[in-house]
Coordinates of C-alpha atoms in Angstrom, one line a residue:
M849 CA -17.1 -24.0 8.1
T850 CA -15.9 -23.5 11.7
D851 CA -12.3 -23.0 10.6
E852 CA -13.3 -20.5 8.0
K853 CA -15.4 -18.6 10.6
F854 CA -12.6 -18.2 13.0
M855 CA -10.1 -17.3 10.3
A856 CA -12.5 -14.7 8.9
E857 CA -12.5 -13.1 12.4
A858 CA -8.7 -13.1 12.5
L859 CA -8.6 -11.4 9.0
R860 CA -11.2 -8.9 10.2
I861 CA -9.3 -7.7 13.2
A862 CA -6.0 -7.7 11.3
K863 CA -7.4 -5.0 9.1
N864 CA -7.7 -2.7 12.2
A865 CA -4.0 -1.8 11.7
E866 CA -4.3 -0.9 8.0
G867 CA -1.7 1.7 7.1
R868 CA -0.1 1.5 10.5
V869 CA 2.3 -1.5 10.6
S870 CA 4.6 -0.7 7.6
P871 CA 7.0 -2.3 6.8
N872 CA 5.4 -5.3 8.5
P873 CA 2.3 -7.2 7.4
M874 CA -1.1 -6.9 8.9
V875 CA -1.7 -9.9 11.1
G876 CA -4.6 -11.1 13.3
A877 CA -4.7 -14.0 15.7
V878 CA -7.7 -15.7 17.4
I879 CA -7.5 -18.3 20.1
V880 CA -10.4 -20.8 20.4
K881 CA -11.2 -23.3 23.1
D882 CA -14.2 -25.5 23.4
G883 CA -15.7 -24.0 20.3
R884 CA -15.6 -20.4 21.4
I885 CA -13.2 -17.5 21.1
I886 CA -11.3 -16.8 24.3
A887 CA -8.8 -14.3 23.1
E888 CA -7.7 -12.3 20.0
G889 CA -5.1 -9.8 19.0
W890 CA -3.7 -7.9 16.1
H891 CA -0.3 -6.4 15.2
R892 CA -0.5 -2.7 15.8
K893 CA 2.8 -1.2 14.8
A894 CA 6.3 -2.3 13.7
G895 CA 8.5 -2.9 16.7
T896 CA 5.6 -3.7 19.0
P897 CA 4.3 -7.2 19.9
H898 CA 2.8 -9.3 17.1
A899 CA -0.8 -10.4 16.9
E900 CA 0.0 -13.9 18.4
I901 CA 1.6 -12.3 21.5
H902 CA -1.4 -10.0 22.1
A903 CA -3.7 -13.0 21.9
L904 CA -1.6 -15.2 24.2
N905 CA -1.4 -12.4 26.8
M906 CA -5.2 -12.1 26.7
A907 CA -5.7 -15.8 27.0
G908 CA -3.2 -16.4 29.8
S909 CA -3.2 -19.9 31.2
L910 CA -6.4 -20.7 29.2
A911 CA -4.2 -20.9 26.1
K912 CA -3.1 -24.4 27.0
D913 CA -4.6 -27.1 24.8
S914 CA -6.4 -24.4 22.7
T915 CA -6.4 -23.7 18.9
M916 CA -4.9 -20.6 17.4
Y917 CA -6.0 -19.1 14.1
V918 CA -3.5 -16.7 12.6
T919 CA -3.5 -15.0 9.2
L920 CA 0.2 -15.3 8.6
E921 CA 2.8 -17.9 9.6
P922 CA 4.2 -17.1 13.0
C923 CA 7.7 -15.6 12.8
S924 CA 10.7 -17.7 13.7
H925 CA 13.5 -15.1 13.8
F926 CA 14.6 -12.2 16.0
G927 CA 13.7 -8.9 14.2
R928 CA 12.3 -5.9 16.0
T929 CA 10.7 -8.4 18.4
P930 CA 11.4 -12.0 19.6
P931 CA 10.0 -15.0 17.5
C932 CA 6.4 -15.8 18.0
A933 CA 6.6 -19.5 17.2
N934 CA 8.5 -20.3 20.4
K935 CA 6.0 -18.3 22.5
I936 CA 3.2 -20.4 21.0
V937 CA 5.0 -23.6 21.9
D938 CA 5.7 -22.4 25.5
A939 CA 2.0 -21.5 25.9
G940 CA 0.9 -25.1 25.3
I941 CA -1.2 -24.4 22.2
K942 CA -2.2 -27.8 20.7
K943 CA -3.1 -26.7 17.2
V944 CA -2.4 -23.7 14.9
V945 CA -4.4 -22.9 11.8
V946 CA -2.4 -20.6 9.4
A947 CA -4.0 -18.8 6.5
M948 CA -0.7 -18.5 4.5
K949 CA 3.0 -19.1 4.8
D950 CA 5.2 -16.0 5.2
P951 CA 6.9 -15.1 2.0
N952 CA 9.7 -13.4 4.0
P953 CA 12.9 -15.4 3.3
L954 CA 13.7 -15.0 7.0
V955 CA 10.6 -17.0 7.9
A956 CA 9.5 -19.0 4.8
G957 CA 8.2 -22.1 6.6
R958 CA 10.5 -22.1 9.5
G959 CA 7.8 -20.9 11.9
I960 CA 5.7 -23.9 10.9
E961 CA 8.6 -26.2 11.3
I962 CA 9.2 -25.1 14.9
L963 CA 5.5 -25.7 15.7
R964 CA 5.4 -29.1 14.2
A965 CA 8.7 -30.1 15.7
A966 CA 7.2 -29.3 19.1
G967 CA 4.3 -31.7 18.4
I968 CA 1.7 -29.0 17.5
E969 CA -0.7 -29.8 14.8
V970 CA -0.5 -27.2 12.0
E971 CA -3.0 -26.7 9.2
V972 CA -2.1 -24.2 6.4
G973 CA -4.2 -22.6 3.7
I974 CA -7.5 -21.7 5.3
L975 CA -8.8 -18.5 3.5
E976 CA -5.4 -18.1 1.9
S977 CA -6.6 -16.0 -1.0
E978 CA -8.2 -13.5 1.4
A979 CA -5.1 -13.4 3.5
R980 CA -2.9 -12.7 0.4
R981 CA -5.3 -9.9 -0.7
L982 CA -5.1 -8.4 2.8
N983 CA -1.3 -8.2 2.6
E984 CA -0.9 -7.4 -1.1
V985 CA 1.4 -4.5 -0.2
F986 CA 3.7 -6.6 2.1
L987 CA 3.8 -9.5 -0.5
K988 CA 5.0 -7.1 -3.3
Y989 CA 7.5 -5.3 -1.0
I990 CA 9.0 -8.4 0.6
T991 CA 9.4 -10.5 -2.6
K992 CA 10.2 -7.8 -5.2
K993 CA 11.9 -5.2 -3.1
I994 CA 9.9 -2.4 -4.6
P995 CA 6.7 -0.7 -3.3
F996 CA 3.1 -1.7 -4.2
V997 CA 1.9 1.2 -6.4
T998 CA -1.8 2.3 -6.6
A999 CA -2.7 4.7 -9.3
K1000 CA -5.6 7.0 -8.5
F1001 CA -7.4 9.4 -10.8
A1002 CA -10.8 11.0 -11.3
C1003 CA -12.2 11.7 -14.7
S1004 CA -15.5 12.6 -16.4
L1005 CA -17.6 10.0 -18.2
D1006 CA -15.8 10.9 -21.4
G1007 CA -12.4 10.4 -19.8
K1008 CA -11.3 14.0 -19.1
I1009 CA -9.5 15.3 -16.1
S1010 CA -9.9 19.0 -16.9
T1011 CA -11.7 21.4 -19.2
V1012 CA -10.1 23.1 -22.2
T1013 CA -9.3 26.0 -19.9
D1014 CA -7.5 23.6 -17.5
E1015 CA -10.3 23.8 -14.8
S1016 CA -10.2 20.6 -12.8
Q1017 CA -11.6 21.3 -9.3
W1018 CA -13.7 19.5 -8.8
I1019 CA -14.6 16.7 -11.3
S1020 CA -15.3 14.1 -8.6
C1021 CA -17.8 14.5 -5.8
E1022 CA -17.1 15.2 -2.1
E1023 CA -17.5 11.5 -1.1
S1024 CA -14.9 10.5 -3.6
R1025 CA -12.5 13.1 -2.4
N1026 CA -13.0 11.8 1.1
F1027 CA -12.2 8.3 0.0
V1028 CA -9.0 9.6 -1.6
H1029 CA -7.9 10.9 1.8
H1030 CA -8.5 7.4 3.2
L1031 CA -6.1 6.1 0.5
R1032 CA -3.5 8.7 1.4
D1033 CA -3.9 7.6 5.1
I1034 CA -3.1 4.0 4.4
N1035 CA -0.2 4.4 2.0
D1036 CA 3.4 5.1 3.0
G1037 CA 4.0 7.6 0.2
I1038 CA 2.2 9.8 -2.3
M1039 CA 3.8 10.5 -5.6
V1040 CA 3.2 13.3 -8.2
G1041 CA 5.2 14.8 -11.1
I1042 CA 6.6 18.3 -11.3
G1043 CA 3.8 19.2 -13.7
T1044 CA 1.3 18.7 -10.9
V1045 CA 3.4 20.7 -8.5
L1046 CA 3.7 23.6 -10.9
A1047 CA 0.0 23.6 -11.9
D1048 CA -1.7 23.0 -8.5
N1049 CA 0.8 23.7 -5.7
P1050 CA -0.7 20.8 -3.8
S1051 CA -0.2 20.0 -0.1
L1052 CA -0.4 16.3 -0.5
T1053 CA -1.7 15.7 3.0
T1054 CA -4.4 13.6 4.6
R1055 CA -7.4 15.6 5.7
I1056 CA -9.3 13.2 7.9
D1057 CA -9.5 12.8 11.7
N1058 CA -6.5 11.0 13.0
G1059 CA -5.1 10.7 9.5
K1060 CA -1.5 9.9 8.7
N1061 CA 0.3 12.0 6.2
P1062 CA 2.3 10.0 3.7
V1063 CA 5.8 10.8 2.6
R1064 CA 5.5 13.3 -0.3
I1065 CA 7.5 12.2 -3.4
V1066 CA 7.9 14.4 -6.4
V1067 CA 9.4 13.3 -9.7
D1068 CA 11.3 16.4 -10.9
S1069 CA 14.1 15.6 -13.4
M1070 CA 15.6 19.1 -13.3
A1071 CA 14.8 20.1 -9.8
R1072 CA 12.3 22.8 -10.9
T1073 CA 10.2 22.5 -7.7
P1074 CA 9.5 26.1 -6.5
L1075 CA 11.0 26.8 -3.1
D1076 CA 7.7 28.3 -1.9
S1077 CA 5.7 25.2 -2.7
K1078 CA 3.2 24.3 0.1
F1079 CA 4.5 20.8 0.7
L1080 CA 8.1 22.0 1.1
N1081 CA 7.1 24.5 3.8
D1082 CA 4.3 23.1 5.9
G1083 CA 6.3 20.6 7.9
A1084 CA 3.5 18.1 7.7
A1085 CA 5.5 15.1 6.4
K1086 CA 8.8 14.1 5.0
N1087 CA 9.6 15.2 1.4
I1088 CA 11.5 13.3 -1.3
I1089 CA 12.4 14.8 -4.6
A1090 CA 13.6 12.5 -7.4
V1091 CA 16.0 14.3 -9.8
T1092 CA 18.5 13.3 -12.5
S1093 CA 22.2 13.7 -12.5
N1094 CA 21.8 16.6 -14.9
A1095 CA 19.8 18.7 -12.4
P1096 CA 21.5 21.9 -11.4
A1097 CA 23.5 21.5 -8.2
E1098 CA 22.4 24.9 -6.8
K1099 CA 18.7 23.9 -7.2
I1100 CA 19.3 20.6 -5.5
S1101 CA 21.1 22.4 -2.6
A1102 CA 18.3 24.9 -2.2
L1103 CA 15.8 22.1 -1.9
Q1104 CA 17.9 20.2 0.6
N1105 CA 18.2 23.4 2.6
L1106 CA 14.4 23.2 3.0
G1107 CA 14.7 19.7 4.4
A1108 CA 13.9 17.7 1.2
E1109 CA 15.7 14.5 0.6
I1110 CA 17.1 14.2 -2.9
I1111 CA 17.2 10.9 -4.8
I1112 CA 19.3 11.0 -8.0
A1113 CA 18.1 8.4 -10.5
G1114 CA 18.9 8.5 -14.1
E1115 CA 20.6 11.1 -16.4
N1116 CA 18.1 12.7 -18.8
Q1117 CA 14.9 11.7 -17.0
V1118 CA 14.2 10.0 -13.7
D1119 CA 14.6 6.3 -13.9
L1120 CA 11.4 5.2 -12.2
K1121 CA 12.5 1.6 -11.6
I1122 CA 15.6 2.8 -9.7
L1123 CA 13.4 5.3 -7.8
M1124 CA 11.1 2.5 -6.7
Q1125 CA 14.1 0.5 -5.5
E1126 CA 15.4 3.5 -3.6
L1127 CA 12.0 4.1 -2.0
A1128 CA 11.8 0.4 -0.8
S1129 CA 15.3 0.7 0.7
R1130 CA 13.8 3.5 2.9
E1131 CA 11.0 1.1 4.0
I1132 CA 8.3 2.8 1.8
T1133 CA 6.3 -0.2 1.0
S1134 CA 3.3 1.4 -0.7
V1135 CA 2.9 4.5 -3.0
L1136 CA -0.3 6.2 -4.0
L1137 CA 0.3 7.7 -7.5
E1138 CA -1.7 10.9 -8.0
G1139 CA 0.3 12.0 -11.0
G1140 CA -0.7 13.7 -14.2
G1141 CA -1.1 12.0 -17.5
T1142 CA 2.6 12.0 -18.4
L1143 CA 3.9 10.4 -15.1
N1144 CA 0.9 8.0 -15.1
F1145 CA 1.8 6.7 -18.5
S1146 CA 5.5 6.4 -17.7
M1147 CA 4.6 4.3 -14.6
F1148 CA 2.3 2.1 -16.7
R1149 CA 4.9 1.7 -19.4
A1150 CA 7.5 0.7 -16.8
G1151 CA 5.2 -1.9 -15.4
L1152 CA 5.3 -0.3 -12.0
I1153 CA 1.6 0.1 -11.3
D1154 CA -0.2 -2.7 -9.5
K1155 CA -3.7 -1.4 -8.7
V1156 CA -6.0 1.3 -10.1
F1157 CA -8.7 3.4 -8.5
A1158 CA -10.6 5.3 -11.1
F1159 CA -13.4 7.7 -10.0
V1160 CA -15.8 8.3 -12.9
A1161 CA -18.0 11.4 -12.5
P1162 CA -21.3 11.6 -14.4
K1163 CA -20.2 14.6 -16.5
I1164 CA -19.4 15.1 -20.1
I1165 CA -16.6 17.6 -20.6
G1166 CA -15.5 17.2 -24.2
G1167 CA -12.7 19.1 -25.9
K1168 CA -10.1 17.7 -28.2
N1169 CA -7.3 19.2 -26.2
S1170 CA -8.8 18.5 -22.7
L1171 CA -6.4 16.4 -20.6
T1172 CA -6.9 12.7 -19.8
P1173 CA -5.6 10.6 -16.9
V1174 CA -3.0 8.8 -19.0
E1175 CA -1.2 10.6 -21.8
G1176 CA 2.5 10.5 -22.6
G1177 CA 3.5 8.7 -25.8
G1178 CA 0.8 6.1 -25.5
F1179 CA 1.0 2.4 -26.3
E1180 CA 1.3 1.8 -30.0
K1181 CA -0.5 -1.6 -30.0
L1182 CA -3.5 -2.7 -28.1
A1183 CA -1.7 -5.9 -27.2
D1184 CA 0.7 -3.7 -25.2
A1185 CA -1.9 -1.7 -23.4
A1186 CA -2.2 -2.1 -19.6
E1187 CA -5.1 -4.3 -18.9
L1188 CA -7.0 -4.6 -15.6
E1189 CA -8.5 -7.7 -14.1
N1190 CA -10.5 -8.6 -10.9
L1191 CA -12.6 -5.5 -11.4
T1192 CA -15.1 -4.2 -8.9
A1193 CA -17.4 -1.2 -9.2
E1194 CA -19.3 0.7 -6.6
K1195 CA -21.2 3.9 -6.3
I1196 CA -19.6 6.6 -4.2
G1197 CA -21.8 9.7 -3.9
S1198 CA -22.7 10.6 -7.5
D1199 CA -19.5 8.9 -8.9
I1200 CA -18.7 5.4 -9.8
L1201 CA -15.5 4.0 -8.4
I1202 CA -13.8 1.3 -10.5
C1203 CA -11.0 -0.7 -8.9
G1204 CA -8.9 -3.3 -10.6
Y1205 CA -5.4 -4.9 -10.7
V1206 CA -3.0 -4.5 -13.6
K1207 CA -2.9 -7.9 -15.3
N1208 CA 0.2 -9.9 -14.7
F1209 CA 1.4 -7.5 -12.0
E1210 CA 4.1 -9.1 -10.0
N1211 CA 3.0 -9.1 -6.3
G1212 CA 2.5 -12.8 -6.1
L1213 CA -1.3 -12.8 -5.8

């Protein structure tokens, strides 16, 4: 169990940079000599030294003849930083234990080849499933060229997100709302539909200490976003508004004058698949979907949602016309319904948080 113990430590420290290394993966490295950890490091931000380099710098000359545990195959190419595999060779490391190969086509086994060609023993696959889960966002982004999308919603026990008079604040408890701000903090973007903007005039910011505000993304086919919307005028983060080619030019221009970036995708309604590709091209690797029922259904129908966080409050709201988290046209057959797997449930305050992955979602896990 020694290998698993040291790799678990590498995975633990890698998570220190959650939400801070995009578009790179989270990586942790631990250097072990004579059965004890002598150095460790994790990747902190894109463009800065990788985890292996931090660990090597900490170990110094003690790295010679030691074993390195790293959560992802060491890189072999010049990107924002020099390749790590060569640095490991130069340091005299005798063995490298890798949790998983890098799915990035620029690496894809080449880092391991460099190490083995230098006579370094390499073992691959220790705690691989845990490593893949850690970097589920990176895996989806690097292999599919679209962001990893997490849908979040809060509803009553009977599945309502508002009363018959459209009162919705607050269905979930304070602890749940704080958790949502954590989700905003670790995602690159947050996406809503024009209906949410018109109804709630949200800020879409992260309200926690040292929090990072995600890029605000609004799906707004006809560019109806009011020019006095909070998110357009607070300067807290970048704004992207997705419109169609039929949106009035003068409205698009007015939004651009307020600093919003416009993405044109589709003619009559926003083509969500094209939008996701456009977001990925801007290095937005993860999106937190906080849409209303219409946008949520459209995203489910398009097969673009990977993960779901559903906060269920111990309240019964009722009402035939009360809104629900997923509406739209609805799936006609149960066989077509979005199905979740790998479910977990935990109590947060007075609510129950259910988390699951959309079955057959394509992020390689």
